[in-house]
Coordinates of C-alpha atoms in Angstrom, one line a residue:
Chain A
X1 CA 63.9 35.0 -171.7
X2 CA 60.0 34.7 -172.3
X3 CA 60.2 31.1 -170.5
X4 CA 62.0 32.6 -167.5
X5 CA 60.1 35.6 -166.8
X6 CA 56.9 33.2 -167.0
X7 CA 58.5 31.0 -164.5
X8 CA 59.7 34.0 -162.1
X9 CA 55.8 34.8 -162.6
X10 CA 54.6 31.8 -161.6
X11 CA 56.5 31.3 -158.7
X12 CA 55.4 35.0 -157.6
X13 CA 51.7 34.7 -157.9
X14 CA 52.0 32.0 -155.0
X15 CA 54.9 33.5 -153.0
X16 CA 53.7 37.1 -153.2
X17 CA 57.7 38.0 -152.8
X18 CA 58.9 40.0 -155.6
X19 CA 56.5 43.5 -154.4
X20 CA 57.6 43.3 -150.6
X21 CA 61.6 42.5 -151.5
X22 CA 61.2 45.3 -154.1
X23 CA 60.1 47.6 -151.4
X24 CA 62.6 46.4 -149.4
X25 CA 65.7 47.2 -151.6
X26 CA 64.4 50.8 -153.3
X27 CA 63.4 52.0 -149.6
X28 CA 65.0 55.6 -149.6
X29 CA 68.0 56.1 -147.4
X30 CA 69.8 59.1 -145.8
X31 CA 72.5 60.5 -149.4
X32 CA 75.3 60.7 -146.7
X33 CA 74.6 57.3 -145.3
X34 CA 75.9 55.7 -148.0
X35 CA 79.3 55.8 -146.2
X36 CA 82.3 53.6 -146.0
X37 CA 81.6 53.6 -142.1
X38 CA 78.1 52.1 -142.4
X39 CA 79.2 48.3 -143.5
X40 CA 79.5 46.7 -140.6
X41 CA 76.6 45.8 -140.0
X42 CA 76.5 44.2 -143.4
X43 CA 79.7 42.7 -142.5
X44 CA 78.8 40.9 -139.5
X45 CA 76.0 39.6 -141.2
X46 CA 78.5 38.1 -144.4
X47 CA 81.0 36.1 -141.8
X48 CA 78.2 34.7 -139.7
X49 CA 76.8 33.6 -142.9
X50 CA 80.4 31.9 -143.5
X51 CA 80.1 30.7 -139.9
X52 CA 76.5 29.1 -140.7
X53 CA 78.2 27.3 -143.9
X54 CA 81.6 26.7 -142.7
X55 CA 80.1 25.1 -139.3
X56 CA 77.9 23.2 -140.9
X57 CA 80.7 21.4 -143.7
X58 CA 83.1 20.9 -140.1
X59 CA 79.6 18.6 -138.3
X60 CA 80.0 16.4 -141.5
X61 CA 83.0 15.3 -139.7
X62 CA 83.7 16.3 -136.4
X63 CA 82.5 13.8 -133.4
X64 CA 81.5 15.4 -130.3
X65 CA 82.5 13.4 -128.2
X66 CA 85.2 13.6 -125.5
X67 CA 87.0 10.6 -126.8
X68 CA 86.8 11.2 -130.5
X69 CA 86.4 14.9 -130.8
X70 CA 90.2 15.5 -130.4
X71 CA 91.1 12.5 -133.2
X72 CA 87.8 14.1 -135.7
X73 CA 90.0 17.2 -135.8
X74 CA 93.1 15.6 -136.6
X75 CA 91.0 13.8 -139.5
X76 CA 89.8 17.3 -140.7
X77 CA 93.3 18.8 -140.9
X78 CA 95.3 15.7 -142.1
X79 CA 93.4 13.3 -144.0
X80 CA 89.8 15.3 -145.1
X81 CA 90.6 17.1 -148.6
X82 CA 90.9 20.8 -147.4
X83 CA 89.7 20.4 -144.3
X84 CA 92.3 22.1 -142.8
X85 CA 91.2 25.0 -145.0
X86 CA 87.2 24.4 -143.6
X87 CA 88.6 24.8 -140.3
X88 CA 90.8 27.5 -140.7
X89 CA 87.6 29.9 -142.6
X90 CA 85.8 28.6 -139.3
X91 CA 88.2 29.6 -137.0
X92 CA 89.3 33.2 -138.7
X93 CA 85.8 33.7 -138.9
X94 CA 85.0 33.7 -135.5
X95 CA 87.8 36.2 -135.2
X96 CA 86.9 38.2 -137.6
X97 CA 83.7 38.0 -136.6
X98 CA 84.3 39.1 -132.9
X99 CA 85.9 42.2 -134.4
X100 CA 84.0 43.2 -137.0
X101 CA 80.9 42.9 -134.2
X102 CA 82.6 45.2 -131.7
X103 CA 84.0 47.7 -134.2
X104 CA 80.0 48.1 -135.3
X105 CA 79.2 48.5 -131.8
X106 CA 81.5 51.2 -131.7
X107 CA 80.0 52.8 -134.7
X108 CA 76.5 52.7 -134.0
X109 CA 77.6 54.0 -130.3
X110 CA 79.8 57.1 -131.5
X111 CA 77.2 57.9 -134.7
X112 CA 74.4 58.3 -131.8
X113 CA 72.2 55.5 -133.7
X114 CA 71.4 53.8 -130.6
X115 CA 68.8 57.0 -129.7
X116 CA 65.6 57.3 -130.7
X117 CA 63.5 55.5 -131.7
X118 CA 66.2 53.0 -132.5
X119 CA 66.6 52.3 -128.6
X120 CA 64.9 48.4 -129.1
X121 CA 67.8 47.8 -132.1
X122 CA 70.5 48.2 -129.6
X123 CA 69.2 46.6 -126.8
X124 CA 68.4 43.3 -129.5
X125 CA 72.4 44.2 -130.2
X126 CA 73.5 43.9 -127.2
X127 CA 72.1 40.6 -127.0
X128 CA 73.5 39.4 -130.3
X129 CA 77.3 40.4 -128.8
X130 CA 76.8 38.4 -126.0
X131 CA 75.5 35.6 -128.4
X132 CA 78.6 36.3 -130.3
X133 CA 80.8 36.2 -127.5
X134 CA 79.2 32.8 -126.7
X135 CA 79.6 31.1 -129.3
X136 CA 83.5 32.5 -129.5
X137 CA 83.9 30.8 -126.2
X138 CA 81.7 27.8 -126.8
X139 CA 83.2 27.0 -129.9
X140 CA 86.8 26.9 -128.4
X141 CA 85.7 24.4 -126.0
X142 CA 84.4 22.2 -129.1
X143 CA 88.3 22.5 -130.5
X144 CA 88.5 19.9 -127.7
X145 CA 92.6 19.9 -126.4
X146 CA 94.5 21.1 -123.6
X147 CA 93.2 24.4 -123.9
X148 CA 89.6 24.3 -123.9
X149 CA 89.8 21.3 -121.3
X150 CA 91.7 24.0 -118.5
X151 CA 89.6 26.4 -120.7
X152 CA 86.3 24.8 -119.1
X153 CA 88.4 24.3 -116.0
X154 CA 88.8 28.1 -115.6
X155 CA 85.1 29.3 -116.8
X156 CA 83.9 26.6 -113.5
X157 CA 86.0 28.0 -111.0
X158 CA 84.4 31.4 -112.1
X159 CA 81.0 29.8 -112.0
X160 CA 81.7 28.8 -108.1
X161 CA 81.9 31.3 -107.1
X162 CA 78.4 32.9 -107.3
X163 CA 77.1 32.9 -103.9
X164 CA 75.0 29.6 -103.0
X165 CA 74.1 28.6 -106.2
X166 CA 77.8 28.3 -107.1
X167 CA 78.2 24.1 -107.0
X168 CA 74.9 23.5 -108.4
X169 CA 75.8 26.0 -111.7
X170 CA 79.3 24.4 -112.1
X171 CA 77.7 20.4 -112.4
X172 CA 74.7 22.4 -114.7
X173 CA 77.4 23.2 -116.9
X174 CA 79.9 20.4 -116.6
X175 CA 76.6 18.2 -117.3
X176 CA 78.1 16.1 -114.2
X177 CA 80.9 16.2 -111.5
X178 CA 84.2 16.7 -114.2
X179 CA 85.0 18.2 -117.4
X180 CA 84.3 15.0 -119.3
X181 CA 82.1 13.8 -122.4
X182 CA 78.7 15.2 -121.0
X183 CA 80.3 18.6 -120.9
X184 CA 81.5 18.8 -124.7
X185 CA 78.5 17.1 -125.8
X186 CA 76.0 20.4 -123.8
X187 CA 78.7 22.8 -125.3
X188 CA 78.1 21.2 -128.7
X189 CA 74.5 21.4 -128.5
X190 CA 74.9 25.5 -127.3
X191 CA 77.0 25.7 -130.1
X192 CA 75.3 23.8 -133.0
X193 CA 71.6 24.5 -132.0
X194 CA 70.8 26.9 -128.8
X195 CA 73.2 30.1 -129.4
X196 CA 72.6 30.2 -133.0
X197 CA 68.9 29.3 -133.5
X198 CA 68.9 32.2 -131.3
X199 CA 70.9 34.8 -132.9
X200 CA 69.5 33.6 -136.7
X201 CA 66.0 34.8 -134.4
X202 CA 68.0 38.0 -133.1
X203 CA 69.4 38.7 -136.5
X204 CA 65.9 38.5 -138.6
X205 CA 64.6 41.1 -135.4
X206 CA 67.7 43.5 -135.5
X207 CA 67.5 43.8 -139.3
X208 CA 64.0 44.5 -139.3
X209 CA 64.2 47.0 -136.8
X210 CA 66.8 48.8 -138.9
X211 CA 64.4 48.9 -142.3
X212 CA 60.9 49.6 -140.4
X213 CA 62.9 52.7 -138.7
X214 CA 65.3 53.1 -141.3
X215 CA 69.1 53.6 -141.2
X216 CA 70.6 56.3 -138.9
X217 CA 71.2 59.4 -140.7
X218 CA 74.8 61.1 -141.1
X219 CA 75.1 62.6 -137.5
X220 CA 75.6 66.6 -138.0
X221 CA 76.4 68.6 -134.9
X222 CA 74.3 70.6 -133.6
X223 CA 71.0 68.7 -134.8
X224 CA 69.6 67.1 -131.5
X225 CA 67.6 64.3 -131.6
X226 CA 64.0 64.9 -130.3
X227 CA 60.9 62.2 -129.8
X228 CA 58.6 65.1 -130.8
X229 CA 60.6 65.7 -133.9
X230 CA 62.7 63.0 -135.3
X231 CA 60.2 61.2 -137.2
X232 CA 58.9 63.8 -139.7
X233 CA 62.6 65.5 -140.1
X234 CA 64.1 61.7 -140.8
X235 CA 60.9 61.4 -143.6
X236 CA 62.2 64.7 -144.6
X237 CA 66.0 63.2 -145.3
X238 CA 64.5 60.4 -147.2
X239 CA 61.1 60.6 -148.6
X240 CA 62.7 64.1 -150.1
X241 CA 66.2 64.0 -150.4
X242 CA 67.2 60.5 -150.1
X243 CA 68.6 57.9 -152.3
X244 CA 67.4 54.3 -153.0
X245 CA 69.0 51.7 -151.1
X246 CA 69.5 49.6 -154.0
X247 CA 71.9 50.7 -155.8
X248 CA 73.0 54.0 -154.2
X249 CA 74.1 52.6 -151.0
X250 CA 74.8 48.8 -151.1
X251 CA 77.4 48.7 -153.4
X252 CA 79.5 49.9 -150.3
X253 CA 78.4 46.8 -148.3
X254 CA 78.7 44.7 -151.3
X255 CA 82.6 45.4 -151.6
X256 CA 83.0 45.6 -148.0
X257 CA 81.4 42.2 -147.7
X258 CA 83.6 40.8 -150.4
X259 CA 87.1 42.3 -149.2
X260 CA 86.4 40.9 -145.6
X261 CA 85.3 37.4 -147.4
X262 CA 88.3 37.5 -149.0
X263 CA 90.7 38.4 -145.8
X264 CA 88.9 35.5 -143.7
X265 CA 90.3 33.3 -146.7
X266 CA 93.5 34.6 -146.9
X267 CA 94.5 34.3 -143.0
X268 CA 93.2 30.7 -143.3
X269 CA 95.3 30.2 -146.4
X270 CA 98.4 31.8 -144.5
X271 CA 98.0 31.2 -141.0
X272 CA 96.1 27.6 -141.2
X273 CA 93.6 26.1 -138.7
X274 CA 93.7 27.1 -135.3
X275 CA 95.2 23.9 -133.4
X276 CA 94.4 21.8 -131.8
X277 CA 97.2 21.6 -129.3
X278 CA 97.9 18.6 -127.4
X279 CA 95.0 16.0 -126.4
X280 CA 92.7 17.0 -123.9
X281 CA 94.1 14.2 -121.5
X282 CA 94.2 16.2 -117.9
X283 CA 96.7 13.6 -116.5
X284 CA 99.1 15.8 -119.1
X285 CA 100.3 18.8 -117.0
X286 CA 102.5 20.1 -119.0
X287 CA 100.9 22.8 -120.8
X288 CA 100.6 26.4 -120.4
X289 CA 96.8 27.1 -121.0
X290 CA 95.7 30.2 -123.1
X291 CA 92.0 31.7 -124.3
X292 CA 91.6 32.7 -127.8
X293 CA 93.0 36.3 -129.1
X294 CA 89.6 37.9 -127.8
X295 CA 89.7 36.4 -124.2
X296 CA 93.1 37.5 -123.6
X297 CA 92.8 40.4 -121.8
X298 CA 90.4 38.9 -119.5
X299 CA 92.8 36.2 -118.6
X300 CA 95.5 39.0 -118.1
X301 CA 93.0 40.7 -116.1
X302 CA 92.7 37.8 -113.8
X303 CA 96.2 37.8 -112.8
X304 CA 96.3 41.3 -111.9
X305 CA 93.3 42.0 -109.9
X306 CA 94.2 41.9 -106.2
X307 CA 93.0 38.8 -104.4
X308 CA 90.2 39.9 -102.6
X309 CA 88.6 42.0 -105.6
X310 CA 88.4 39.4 -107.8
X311 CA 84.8 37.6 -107.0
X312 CA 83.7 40.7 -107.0
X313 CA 84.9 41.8 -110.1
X314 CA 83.9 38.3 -112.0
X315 CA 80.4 38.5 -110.6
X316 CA 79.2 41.9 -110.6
X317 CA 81.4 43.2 -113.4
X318 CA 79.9 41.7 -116.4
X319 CA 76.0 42.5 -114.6
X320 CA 77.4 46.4 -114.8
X321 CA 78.3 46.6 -118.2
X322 CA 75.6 44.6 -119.6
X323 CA 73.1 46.9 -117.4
X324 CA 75.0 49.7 -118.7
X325 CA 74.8 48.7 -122.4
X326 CA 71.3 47.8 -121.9
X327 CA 70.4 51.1 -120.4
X328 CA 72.5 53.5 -122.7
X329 CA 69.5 53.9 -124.7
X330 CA 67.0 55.1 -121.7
X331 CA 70.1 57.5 -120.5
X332 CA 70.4 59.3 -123.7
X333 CA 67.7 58.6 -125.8
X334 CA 67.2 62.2 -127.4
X335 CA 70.3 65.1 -127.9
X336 CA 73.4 65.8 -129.4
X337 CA 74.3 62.0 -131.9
X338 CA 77.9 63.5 -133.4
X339 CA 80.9 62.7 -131.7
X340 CA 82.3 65.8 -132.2
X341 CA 80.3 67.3 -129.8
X342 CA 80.0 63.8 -127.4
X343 CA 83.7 63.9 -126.3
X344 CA 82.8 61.8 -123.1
X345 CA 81.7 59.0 -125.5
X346 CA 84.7 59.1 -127.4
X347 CA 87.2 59.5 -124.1
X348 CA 85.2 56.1 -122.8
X349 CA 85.6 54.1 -126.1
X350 CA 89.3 54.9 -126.4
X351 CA 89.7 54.3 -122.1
X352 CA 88.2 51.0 -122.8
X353 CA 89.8 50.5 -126.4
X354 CA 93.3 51.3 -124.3
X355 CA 92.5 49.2 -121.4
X356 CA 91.8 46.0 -123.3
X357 CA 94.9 46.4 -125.7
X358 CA 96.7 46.7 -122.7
X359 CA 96.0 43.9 -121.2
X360 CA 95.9 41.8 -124.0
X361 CA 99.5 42.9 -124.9
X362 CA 100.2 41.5 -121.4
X363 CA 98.7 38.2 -121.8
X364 CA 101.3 38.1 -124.9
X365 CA 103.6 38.1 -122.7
X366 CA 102.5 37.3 -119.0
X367 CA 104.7 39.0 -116.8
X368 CA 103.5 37.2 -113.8
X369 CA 104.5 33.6 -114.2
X370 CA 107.9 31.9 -114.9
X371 CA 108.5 30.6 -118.2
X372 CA 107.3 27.0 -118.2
X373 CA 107.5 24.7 -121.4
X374 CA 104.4 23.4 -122.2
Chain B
X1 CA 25.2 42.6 -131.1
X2 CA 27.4 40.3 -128.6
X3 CA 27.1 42.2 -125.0
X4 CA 30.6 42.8 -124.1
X5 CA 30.3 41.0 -120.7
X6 CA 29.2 38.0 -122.2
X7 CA 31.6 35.0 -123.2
X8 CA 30.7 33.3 -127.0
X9 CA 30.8 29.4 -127.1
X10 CA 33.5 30.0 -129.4
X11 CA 35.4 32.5 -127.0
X12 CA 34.9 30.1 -124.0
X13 CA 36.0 27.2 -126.1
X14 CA 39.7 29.2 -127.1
X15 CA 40.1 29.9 -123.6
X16 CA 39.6 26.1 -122.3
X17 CA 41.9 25.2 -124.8
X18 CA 44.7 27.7 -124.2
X19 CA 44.3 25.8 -120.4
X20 CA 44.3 22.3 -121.5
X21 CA 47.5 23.4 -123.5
X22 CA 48.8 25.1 -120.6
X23 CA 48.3 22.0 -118.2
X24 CA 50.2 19.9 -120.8
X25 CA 53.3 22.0 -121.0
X26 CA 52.9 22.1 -117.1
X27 CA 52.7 18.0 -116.8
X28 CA 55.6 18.1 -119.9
X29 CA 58.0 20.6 -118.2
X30 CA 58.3 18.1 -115.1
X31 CA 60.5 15.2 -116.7
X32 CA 62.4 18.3 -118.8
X33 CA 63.3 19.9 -115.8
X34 CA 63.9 16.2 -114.1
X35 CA 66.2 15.7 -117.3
X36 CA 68.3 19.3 -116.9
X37 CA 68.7 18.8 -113.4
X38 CA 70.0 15.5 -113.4
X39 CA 73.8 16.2 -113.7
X40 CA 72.9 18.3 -110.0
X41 CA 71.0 15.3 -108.4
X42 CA 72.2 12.4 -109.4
X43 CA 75.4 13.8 -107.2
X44 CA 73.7 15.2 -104.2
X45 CA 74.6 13.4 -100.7
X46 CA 77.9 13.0 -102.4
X47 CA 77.1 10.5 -105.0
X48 CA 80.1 11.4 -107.2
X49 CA 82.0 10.4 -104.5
X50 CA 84.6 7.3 -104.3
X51 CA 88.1 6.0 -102.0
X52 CA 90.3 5.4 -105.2
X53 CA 93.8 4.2 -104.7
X54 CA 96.8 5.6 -106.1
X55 CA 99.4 3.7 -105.5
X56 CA 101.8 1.4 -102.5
X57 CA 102.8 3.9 -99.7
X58 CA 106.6 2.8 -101.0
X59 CA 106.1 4.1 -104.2
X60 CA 106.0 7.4 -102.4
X61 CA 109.3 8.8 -101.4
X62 CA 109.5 10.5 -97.8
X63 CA 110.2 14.1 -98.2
X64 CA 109.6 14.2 -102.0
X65 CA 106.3 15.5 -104.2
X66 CA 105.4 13.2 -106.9
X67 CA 102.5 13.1 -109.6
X68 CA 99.9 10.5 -109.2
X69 CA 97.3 9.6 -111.6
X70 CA 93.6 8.2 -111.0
X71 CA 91.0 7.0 -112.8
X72 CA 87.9 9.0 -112.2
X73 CA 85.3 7.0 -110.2
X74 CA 82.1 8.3 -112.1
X75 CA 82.6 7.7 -115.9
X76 CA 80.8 7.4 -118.8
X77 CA 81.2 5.3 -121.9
X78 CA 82.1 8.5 -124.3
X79 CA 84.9 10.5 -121.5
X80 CA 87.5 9.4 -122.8
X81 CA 90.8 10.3 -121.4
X82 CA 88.8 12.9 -119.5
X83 CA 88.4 10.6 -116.7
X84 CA 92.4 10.0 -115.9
X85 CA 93.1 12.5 -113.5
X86 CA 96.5 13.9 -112.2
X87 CA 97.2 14.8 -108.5
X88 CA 100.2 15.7 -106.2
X89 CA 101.4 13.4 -103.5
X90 CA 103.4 14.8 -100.9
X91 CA 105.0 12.2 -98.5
X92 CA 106.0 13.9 -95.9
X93 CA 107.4 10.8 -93.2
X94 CA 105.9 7.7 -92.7
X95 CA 102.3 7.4 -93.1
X96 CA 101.9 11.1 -93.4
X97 CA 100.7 12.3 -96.9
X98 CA 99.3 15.3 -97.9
X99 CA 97.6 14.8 -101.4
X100 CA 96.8 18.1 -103.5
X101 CA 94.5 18.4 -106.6
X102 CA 96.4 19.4 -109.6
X103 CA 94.0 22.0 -110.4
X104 CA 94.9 25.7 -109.1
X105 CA 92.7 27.0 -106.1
X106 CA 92.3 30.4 -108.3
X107 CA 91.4 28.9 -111.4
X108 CA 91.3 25.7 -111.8
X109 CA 94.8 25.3 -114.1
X110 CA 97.6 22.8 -113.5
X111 CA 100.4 23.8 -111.4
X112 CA 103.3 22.4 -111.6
X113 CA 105.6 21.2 -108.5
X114 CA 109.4 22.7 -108.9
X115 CA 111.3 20.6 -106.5
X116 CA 114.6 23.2 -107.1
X117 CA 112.3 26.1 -105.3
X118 CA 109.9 24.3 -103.5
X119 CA 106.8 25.7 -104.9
X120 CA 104.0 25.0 -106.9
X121 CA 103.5 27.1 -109.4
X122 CA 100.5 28.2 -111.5
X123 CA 101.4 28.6 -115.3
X124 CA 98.0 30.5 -115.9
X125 CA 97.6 33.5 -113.3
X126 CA 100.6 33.5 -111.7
X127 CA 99.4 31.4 -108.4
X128 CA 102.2 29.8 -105.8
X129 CA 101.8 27.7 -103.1
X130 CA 104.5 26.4 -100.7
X131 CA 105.2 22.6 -100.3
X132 CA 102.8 22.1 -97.7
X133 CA 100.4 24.1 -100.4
X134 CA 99.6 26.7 -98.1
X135 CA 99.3 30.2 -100.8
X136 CA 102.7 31.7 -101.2
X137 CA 101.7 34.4 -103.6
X138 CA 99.6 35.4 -106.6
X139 CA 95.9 35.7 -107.4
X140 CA 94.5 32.5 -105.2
X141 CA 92.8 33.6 -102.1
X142 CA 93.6 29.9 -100.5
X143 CA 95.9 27.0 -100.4
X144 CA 96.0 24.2 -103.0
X145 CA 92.7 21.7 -102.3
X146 CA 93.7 18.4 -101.1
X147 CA 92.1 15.4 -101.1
X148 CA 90.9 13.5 -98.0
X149 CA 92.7 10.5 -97.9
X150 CA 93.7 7.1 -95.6
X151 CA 96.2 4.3 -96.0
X152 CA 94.4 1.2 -96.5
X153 CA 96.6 -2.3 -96.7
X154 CA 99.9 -0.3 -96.9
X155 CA 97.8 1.5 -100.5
X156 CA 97.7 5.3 -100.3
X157 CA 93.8 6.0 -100.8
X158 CA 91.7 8.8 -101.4
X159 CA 88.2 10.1 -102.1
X160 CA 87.8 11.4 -105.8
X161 CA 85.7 12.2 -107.5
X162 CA 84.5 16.0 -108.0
X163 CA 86.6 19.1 -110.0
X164 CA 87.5 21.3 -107.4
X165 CA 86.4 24.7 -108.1
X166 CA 87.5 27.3 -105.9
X167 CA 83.7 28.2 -105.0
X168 CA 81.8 30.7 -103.0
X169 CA 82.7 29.5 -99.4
X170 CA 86.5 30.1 -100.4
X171 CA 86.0 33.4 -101.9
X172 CA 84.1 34.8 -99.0
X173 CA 86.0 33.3 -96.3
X174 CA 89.1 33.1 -97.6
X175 CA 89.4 30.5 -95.0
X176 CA 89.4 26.1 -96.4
X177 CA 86.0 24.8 -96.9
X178 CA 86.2 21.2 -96.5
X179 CA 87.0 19.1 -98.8
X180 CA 84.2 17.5 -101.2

C-alpha cells in the first residue's frame, strides 16, 4: 500500500490534480438535488462516452468510401467477431442518446434551471442538441444504403431551397454535383472530427458552467428567482445546509448511468444493428425511403404541410425555434422556476410532446402514399 | 514608471507579431477557401454538364414509360455505384420523348411509374404526377424535372449531369425553372 500511495504522490506533485478534483467532487450541493430527476445530464454524458468508444472500434473497419462503405458494413455484421454487436451499441446509442438529450432538456426547462445566472449553460445546451441532432443525421448518412442515399437526396432538395444561395449550398454539401463518394467522405469527416471535436469542446464548457454556478436547486413554489438575490440565498442552500456531491448525490447518476449502459446493450443484444438496407445504388428504385425513429415526424410533417407553406416552414421554422431556445433565457431569466406554478411551460412541452408523437405515429404508418414494396 | 501613452519595445514587438500572424492566416485562408469552394466552381458555367445517351430510339416503345439508366458524366475514382443513375423515358410517338428525373420535384425520392393508373407516384411524401409529369397531387409545388434531350443517330440523348433539387426558383414561382 506504502509503494502506491508514494507513486499516487509522485505523480501528484507534478500534475497538481488530486486538490482541484477533490474540490471538485466534495463541492456542496442543494440536499433535495440529489433526485432521481437530476441524472440526465449524467446520462447524456455516459452514452456519448459509449458513442466516443463504440465510434471509434466501428473506424477500425468501416471504409468511407461510396464504393466500399456499404460492403465495410456487411464485414462488421457478418464476418468481424461481434461486430454486429459494435454496431448495434453504436446505433442504440445514438437513439438513446437523442432521447436521453431531449428528456434533459425538458428537465432543465420545467425545473426553471435555465434562469439566472445559469442563462450561458442553456444557451451552450442548445448548441450541444443541435450537435446531437447532427451527428444523428450525419451518422445515418455514413450507414451508407438506400436510405441515407434518398436520405441526402431529401436534406438537398431542402437545402435548395434557401433563396439565392440555394444551388451553391446543395454542391457545398454534396462536395460536387451528385450524391456520390465526395459527399460520404465530407459527412464522415463532420462525423468523425468536426461535430464531435466540437461538442467534446461544448461538453468540457457546459459542465463547467454547471460546477462554477453549481447545480440548480429543488425548485419550491413561490421562491422567485432574483439577480439581486440568488447568489447569497443559493450559498445559503449549500455552503449551510448542503450535502457533498461525492457521495451524497452521485450515487444517483452512478446507477442511472449503469441501468441506461445496460439498456443500450440489451436493445443491441435483442434488436441487432440497425441495417443496412439495400445498396446505395440509385439506379434501384425500388425502395420506400425512411429517416431514423427521431426524424420521423419531420418526414410526416413534410407530407402534410400544404404546398405553398412548406419553404416557408423548412427555412424559417428551424431559425424560430432555435431563436426561441436561444432567447428563453433573456425572456425569463428571473421569477417563478416550479412548474407548478409555470403551467404555460408545461401546456407547451406537452403541445409539442403531443405534436411530435403525432406525427411520428403517422410516419409508422404514412397515410398519404399507396403501399409500395420496397 | 511607463507613461501610459507610450508603447514598450516589448509591447510594440507583441503587436507586430500578432500582425505578421494575422497576414499569414490571411495569405493561408486563400487556398482553404479555394479548396472548400471547389465542389461550387469547378461546376460553374455548367461544367458538370454532359449529352449522355440512353439508349436506340426503338428500344423505346411509343406510348409506354420505361426506366432508363446512365452513367453519370462527372465521376470519381471512389463513387461507386453512385454514379449509375435511373431516369423515366416517356415515348410518346415518333421522335417525341419526354425524359423525367427519377428523383421527386418535392423531395428528391424515387417515384415510381404505375402504368395500371398512369401516374407516378412518390413513395416518400405522397407526391403524383400525371404521365406527361405535370403535378397531379401531393406536397410537390411543380411537375417532375425532365431532362433536356435530342435524338442523335437514331440514340435518344440527353444532358446529365446535376441532382435535381427542387430549389428556390421552384418554390417561389411555382412555375418550371429551366432545366440544368
Amino acid at each position: 500500500m506504502r509503494i502506491i500511495s508514494q507513486i499516487g504522490d509522485w505523480f501528484d506533485q507534478r500534475l497538481q490534480l488530486a486538490a482541484p478534483i477533490r474540490e471538485v467532487a466534495e463541492h456542496p450541493v442543494p440536499r433535495n438535488t440529489a433526485s432521481w430527476f437530476y441524472v440526465f445530464g449524467s446520462a447524456a454524458l455516459t452514452v456519448f462516452l459509449l458513442q466516443l468508444v463504440t465510434g471509434i472500434l466501428l473506424a477500425l473497419i468501416y471504409v468511407p468510401s461510396a464504393s466500399e462503405a456499404w460492403s465495410s458494413l456487411q464485414v462488421l455484421n457478418h464476418e468481424v467477431t461481434l461486430g454486429w454487436f459494435i454496431r448495434a451499441l453504436h446505433g442504440w446509442g445514438s437513439n438513446f442518446m437523442v432521447a436521453i438529450v431531449l428528456i434533459h432538456m425538458v428537465q432543465v426547462f420545467l425545473f426553471g434551471a435555465y434562469k439566472f445566472p445559469r442563462e450561458l449553460t442553456w444557451i451552450v445546451g442548445v448548441f450541444l442538441l443541435l450537435m446531437t441532432l447532427g451527428m444523428a443525421f450525419s451518422g445515418q448518412v455514413l450507414r451508407f444504403d438506400q436510405d441515407a442515399y434518398w436520405g441526402l437526396g431529401i436534406g438537398a432538395s431542402i437545402a435548395s431551397r434557401v433563396p439565392i444561395a440555394g444551388p451553391v449550398i446543395v454542391k457545398l454539401m454534396l462536395g460536387g454535383p451528385i450524391i456520390a463518394g465526395a459527399t460520404l467522405s465530407r459527412f464522415f469527416a463532420l462525423h468523425v472530427f468536426v461535430i464531435p471535436g466540437m461538442l467534446i469542446g461544448f461538453v468540457c464548457l457546459h459542465v463547467l458552467m454547471v460546477l462554477k454556478l453549481g447545480i440548480n436547486e429543488w425548485p419550491m413554489p413561490g421562491r422567485l428567482v432574483k439577480r439581486a438575490t440568488y447568489a447569497s440565498e443559493y450559498h445559503e442552500l449549500t455552503k449551510k445546509a448542503g450535502a457533498p456531491f461525492v457521495p451524497y448525490a452521485i450515487w444517483k447518476d452512478l446507477f442511472f448511468a449503469a441501468f441506461i449502459l445496460l439498456a443500450v446493450a440489451a436493445c443491441a443484444l435483442y434488436f441487432g444493428p440497425f441495417g443496412p438496407t439495400g445498396r446505395p445504388d440509385p439506379t434501384i428504385i425500388q425502395t420506400v425511403p425512411k429517416p431514423d425513429y427521431f426524424f420521423l415526424w419531420l418526414y410526416a410533417l413534410l407530407s402534410l404541410l400544404p404546398p405553398s407553406m412548406e419553404t416557408p416552414a423548412l427555412l424559417i421554422g428551424p431559425v424560430l425555434v432555435i431563436v426561441g431556445l436561444l432567447l428563453l433565457p433573456f425572456l425569463s431569466g428571473e421569477g417563478e422556476k416550479s412548474w407548478r406554478r409555470r403551467p404555460i411551460a408545461v401546456l407547451t412541452v406537452l403541445l409539442i410532446a403531443i405534436t411530435l408523437g403525432t406525427f411520428t405515429h403517422l410516419a409508422g404508418f404514412t397515410p398519404w402514399s399507396p403501399h409500395m414494396s420496397a | 514608471m511607463l507613461n501610459e501613452n507610450k508603447i514598450s519595445r516589448r509591447g510594440l514587438f507583441m503587436k507586430l507579431g500578432i500582425f505578421f500572424n494575422g497576414l499569414v492566416a490571411t495569405a493561408l485562408a486563400v487556398p482553404v477557401v479555394r479548396f472548400l469552394m471547389s465542389s461550387i466552381t469547378r461546376g460553374r458555367a455548367g461544367a458538370y454538364l454532359s449529352w449522355v445517351p440512353l439508349g436506340r430510339v426503338g428500344e423505346f416503345p411509343e406510348g409506354e414509360t420505361r426506366l432508363a439508366t446512365f452513367r453519370n458524366p462527372y465521376v470519381m475514382p471512389t463513387d461507386g455505384k453512385t454514379v449509375d443513375t435511373a431516369c423515366w423515358v416517356r415515348r410518346v410517338e415518333g421522335d417525341q420523348f419526354q425524359i423525367f428525373a427519377v428523383n421527386c420535384a418535392h423531395l428528391g425520392c424515387p417515384v415510381r411509374w404505375f402504368p395500371q393508373s398512369g401516374l407516378f407516384m412518390c413513395p416518400c411524401h405522397g407526391g403524383a404526377y400525371y404521365r406527361d409529369g405535370s403535378r397531379a397531387s401531393g406536397p410537390p409545388e411543380r411537375g417532375l424535372f425532365e431532362y433536356p434531350h435530342k435524338i442523335e443517330n437514331g440514340l435518344v440523348t440527353i444532358q446529365a449531369g446535376e441532382l435535381f433539387t427542387p430549389g428556390p426558383s421552384a418554390a417561389l414561382t411555382g412555375k418550371n425553372p429551366p432545366c440544368a
